[in-house]
Coordinates of C-alpha atoms in Angstrom, one line a residue:
M1 CA 126.4 128.7 102.5
Q2 CA 130.1 127.9 101.3
T3 CA 132.3 124.7 102.2
S4 CA 136.1 124.4 102.7
D5 CA 138.2 121.3 102.0
S6 CA 140.7 119.6 104.2
T7 CA 144.0 120.3 104.6
G8 CA 145.3 116.6 104.5
A9 CA 143.3 113.9 103.1
S10 CA 144.9 111.7 105.8
Y11 CA 142.9 113.7 108.5
E12 CA 141.7 111.2 111.3
R13 CA 138.1 110.1 110.8
R14 CA 138.0 109.9 114.6
H15 CA 137.8 113.9 114.4
F16 CA 134.9 114.8 112.7
I17 CA 131.1 113.2 112.0
G18 CA 131.2 111.7 108.3
G19 CA 128.0 110.8 106.4
S20 CA 128.5 107.3 107.0
D21 CA 128.3 107.9 110.8
A22 CA 125.0 109.9 110.5
R23 CA 123.5 107.2 109.7
T24 CA 124.6 105.1 113.1
I25 CA 123.9 108.3 115.0
M26 CA 120.3 108.5 113.7
G27 CA 120.1 104.6 113.6
D28 CA 118.5 102.4 116.4
D29 CA 121.7 100.1 117.1
A30 CA 122.6 101.5 120.4
P31 CA 125.8 99.1 120.5
A32 CA 126.8 100.5 117.3
L33 CA 126.4 104.2 118.5
L34 CA 128.2 103.6 121.5
R35 CA 131.1 101.8 119.5
L36 CA 131.1 105.1 117.3
W37 CA 131.5 107.2 120.0
R38 CA 134.2 105.0 121.3
E39 CA 136.1 105.3 118.2
K40 CA 135.7 109.1 118.1
R41 CA 137.5 109.2 121.5
G42 CA 140.0 107.4 120.4
E43 CA 139.4 104.2 122.6
L44 CA 138.6 101.9 120.1
Q45 CA 140.1 101.3 116.1
P46 CA 137.4 101.3 113.5
N47 CA 136.5 97.6 112.5
D48 CA 138.6 96.2 109.7
L49 CA 136.6 95.8 106.8
S50 CA 138.8 94.6 104.5
G51 CA 137.2 91.2 104.9
N52 CA 133.7 92.3 104.5
L53 CA 132.5 91.1 101.1
L54 CA 129.8 93.2 100.4
V55 CA 131.6 96.4 101.9
Q56 CA 134.6 95.6 99.3
L57 CA 132.0 95.0 96.5
G58 CA 130.8 98.3 97.3
S59 CA 134.2 100.1 97.1
C60 CA 135.3 97.9 93.7
T61 CA 131.9 99.0 92.0
E62 CA 132.4 102.7 92.8
P63 CA 134.2 103.8 89.5
L64 CA 131.8 101.4 87.3
N65 CA 128.7 102.8 89.2
R66 CA 130.3 106.5 88.3
H67 CA 131.0 105.2 84.9
W68 CA 127.6 103.9 84.1
Y69 CA 125.6 107.2 85.6
E70 CA 127.8 109.3 83.4
K71 CA 127.0 106.9 80.4
N72 CA 123.2 106.6 81.0
T73 CA 122.6 110.5 81.8
G74 CA 125.1 112.4 80.0
Q75 CA 125.9 113.9 83.4
T76 CA 129.4 114.6 84.6
V77 CA 130.4 113.7 87.8
T78 CA 133.5 115.7 89.6
D79 CA 135.0 116.0 93.0
V80 CA 135.4 112.5 93.4
Q81 CA 136.6 111.4 96.8
R82 CA 136.7 115.3 98.0
R83 CA 136.5 115.6 101.3
I84 CA 134.7 119.0 102.1
F85 CA 134.3 120.4 106.1
H86 CA 131.0 122.4 107.1
P87 CA 132.3 126.2 107.6
V88 CA 130.7 126.4 110.8
H89 CA 130.7 123.2 112.5
R90 CA 134.4 121.9 111.4
W91 CA 133.6 118.3 113.2
M92 CA 131.0 117.7 110.2
A93 CA 132.6 116.7 107.1
A94 CA 131.5 114.8 104.2
T95 CA 134.0 112.7 101.9
L96 CA 131.9 112.7 98.4
D97 CA 131.6 109.7 95.8
G98 CA 131.4 113.0 93.7
R99 CA 129.2 115.6 92.9
I100 CA 127.4 116.2 89.4
E101 CA 129.0 119.0 87.7
A102 CA 125.8 120.9 86.1
S103 CA 123.4 121.0 89.3
G104 CA 125.7 120.6 92.5
A105 CA 124.0 117.4 93.3
V106 CA 125.8 114.9 95.9
F107 CA 126.4 112.0 93.8
E108 CA 126.3 108.4 95.7
A109 CA 127.1 105.3 94.6
K110 CA 125.9 102.1 96.3
F111 CA 126.1 98.5 95.7
A112 CA 122.8 96.4 96.8
Q113 CA 122.3 92.7 96.9
P114 CA 119.4 92.0 94.7
W115 CA 116.9 89.7 96.8
C116 CA 114.2 91.7 98.8
F117 CA 115.7 95.0 97.1
S118 CA 113.2 98.1 96.8
E119 CA 113.9 101.6 95.9
E120 CA 112.1 102.8 98.7
A121 CA 114.2 100.9 101.4
A122 CA 117.6 101.8 99.6
A123 CA 116.4 105.4 100.0
T124 CA 115.2 105.1 103.3
R125 CA 118.7 103.1 104.4
H126 CA 120.9 105.8 103.5
M127 CA 118.9 109.0 104.3
A128 CA 120.9 110.0 106.9
Q129 CA 124.1 109.9 105.1
L130 CA 122.2 111.4 102.0
Q131 CA 121.0 114.6 104.1
H132 CA 124.5 114.8 106.2
N133 CA 126.4 115.4 102.8
M134 CA 123.9 117.6 101.3
W135 CA 123.6 119.9 104.6
V136 CA 127.8 119.7 105.0
T137 CA 127.6 121.0 100.9
A138 CA 125.0 123.1 100.8
A139 CA 123.5 120.7 98.1
R140 CA 119.9 120.8 97.3
S141 CA 119.6 117.0 95.9
A142 CA 121.3 114.2 96.1
V143 CA 121.5 111.2 93.6
L144 CA 121.7 107.8 94.6
S145 CA 123.2 105.7 92.0
I146 CA 122.8 101.9 92.9
I147 CA 124.2 98.6 91.1
T148 CA 122.4 95.6 91.9
G149 CA 124.2 92.1 92.5
G150 CA 121.3 90.9 90.0
G151 CA 122.8 93.5 87.4
K152 CA 120.3 95.9 87.6
W153 CA 121.3 99.8 87.8
I154 CA 118.8 102.1 89.7
E155 CA 119.3 106.1 89.8
M156 CA 116.9 108.0 92.3
T157 CA 117.5 111.7 93.0
I158 CA 116.4 112.4 96.8
P159 CA 115.8 116.4 97.6
A160 CA 117.1 117.9 100.6
D161 CA 114.6 117.9 103.5
P162 CA 115.3 121.1 106.0
L163 CA 113.1 119.8 108.5
Y164 CA 115.4 116.2 108.8
Q165 CA 118.5 118.1 108.3
H166 CA 117.6 120.3 111.6
L167 CA 116.9 117.1 113.6
L168 CA 120.3 115.4 112.0
L169 CA 122.1 118.5 112.9
T170 CA 120.6 118.2 116.7
A171 CA 121.4 114.9 117.2
E172 CA 124.7 115.2 115.9
K173 CA 125.9 118.3 118.0
K174 CA 124.4 116.2 120.9
F175 CA 126.4 113.2 119.9
W176 CA 129.9 115.3 119.1
R177 CA 129.1 117.0 122.7
C178 CA 129.3 113.4 124.1
V179 CA 133.0 112.9 122.3
E180 CA 134.0 115.8 124.1
T181 CA 132.6 115.3 127.5
G182 CA 132.9 111.5 127.8
E183 CA 129.3 111.1 128.4
P184 CA 127.9 108.0 126.8
P185 CA 125.3 108.8 123.9
Q186 CA 121.8 107.9 123.8
L187 CA 119.5 106.9 120.9
F188 CA 118.0 109.5 119.4
G189 CA 115.0 107.8 117.7
I190 CA 114.4 109.9 114.9
E191 CA 113.0 108.6 111.9
P192 CA 114.1 109.1 108.6
P193 CA 111.7 111.0 106.1
R194 CA 109.8 109.0 104.0
P195 CA 111.3 109.1 100.5
Q196 CA 109.9 111.1 97.8
L197 CA 110.9 108.9 94.7
E198 CA 110.0 110.0 91.2
A199 CA 107.4 108.0 89.4
V200 CA 109.1 106.3 86.5
R201 CA 107.9 102.9 86.1
M202 CA 105.0 101.0 84.4
V203 CA 103.7 98.2 86.6
D204 CA 101.5 95.3 85.4
M205 CA 99.2 94.6 88.7
S206 CA 97.3 91.6 86.7
G207 CA 98.8 89.2 89.5
S208 CA 97.5 90.7 92.2
N209 CA 94.2 89.5 94.0
M210 CA 93.7 92.0 96.3
W211 CA 94.3 94.5 92.8
A212 CA 91.4 92.6 91.0
E213 CA 89.2 92.8 94.0
F214 CA 89.2 96.3 94.4
A215 CA 89.2 97.3 90.7
E216 CA 86.2 95.5 90.7
I217 CA 84.5 97.5 93.1
Y218 CA 86.1 100.5 91.5
R219 CA 84.2 99.5 88.1
R220 CA 81.1 98.8 89.5
T221 CA 81.0 102.0 91.4
K222 CA 82.3 104.7 89.4
D223 CA 79.1 106.0 87.7
A224 CA 77.3 105.8 91.0
A225 CA 80.3 107.7 92.4
A226 CA 80.2 110.5 89.8
E227 CA 76.3 110.6 90.1
H228 CA 76.8 111.1 93.9
E229 CA 79.2 113.9 93.6
Q230 CA 76.7 115.7 91.1
A231 CA 73.7 115.3 93.4
K232 CA 75.6 116.4 96.4
G233 CA 76.6 119.7 94.4
E234 CA 73.4 120.3 93.4
L235 CA 71.8 119.7 96.9
K236 CA 74.5 122.5 98.2
A237 CA 73.3 125.0 95.6
L238 CA 69.5 124.5 96.8
V239 CA 70.2 125.1 100.8
P240 CA 69.2 128.6 101.4
D241 CA 72.3 130.8 102.5
D242 CA 71.0 131.8 105.7
A243 CA 69.7 127.9 106.6
K244 CA 71.6 126.3 109.6
E245 CA 70.2 123.1 108.4
A246 CA 67.8 121.5 106.0
C247 CA 66.2 118.2 105.3
G248 CA 63.8 116.4 103.6
N249 CA 63.1 113.5 101.7
G250 CA 65.4 111.1 103.7
V251 CA 68.7 113.7 103.4
R252 CA 69.7 115.9 105.8
A253 CA 72.2 118.7 105.2
K254 CA 74.2 120.8 108.0
R255 CA 76.2 123.9 107.9
S256 CA 78.9 124.6 109.6
K257 CA 80.1 127.5 111.7
S258 CA 82.7 128.0 108.9
G259 CA 79.7 127.5 106.3
A260 CA 80.7 124.2 105.2
I261 CA 77.6 121.7 104.4
S262 CA 77.9 118.5 105.2
F263 CA 75.1 115.4 104.4
E264 CA 73.5 112.3 106.0
V265 CA 70.8 109.8 105.2
I266 CA 68.2 109.8 107.6
A267 CA 65.0 107.8 108.2
V268 CA 62.0 108.8 105.7
A269 CA 59.0 108.9 108.1

């Protein structure tokens, strides 16, 4: 799939669905969805975010974010603020924070508040935007680069999800049809996929009481569990091939129609 650029950087956002719009379309905020619909129809002007400190922090830290990513990964980010339109659905576009030159992955820079921050929540929050931009650009993955107010930098790689992208495209088509016809849109109720995050951290769970409780059970039952599995394997081998059921010494083995053998404990006479 090939993509093409817009012919003018000032092309009005109301004439297409962008990545940030995708989050609203796939979200659960009905008033926000209705407002976006009215904006796309030209009935309302977009909110003025010049006084929103968090939005401005995100905007101001984008160059730093990009520099920090390049410095720490050795990768080069290109196509900064490039607007790309889908080659077929011309009402779909992506204004990119950048693309990773070596892989073609979408680069997305974000600023996050430090309290209650989690990588999974951040990935879920931005999933619609990332999948939208990957679909428009035919990218197989996206890099989510986050700087928090607590001075932390987090990098996550999010793979393209064909199933979610299909649902996203369906929802965006319906929304755009509403823009064209004047019919108010309804929430689509599509849950984002669970983020597939690369496991990179080592975590000390010593302070968790629940971890301590189940760790004790695990240590206590580990040898017995291994012995149990070994005994089950030996019992399976002893069941005659033509036996539907075998029992003795308080254990019954049953063979299913598919040939699988299961065991149960029975009372010993």
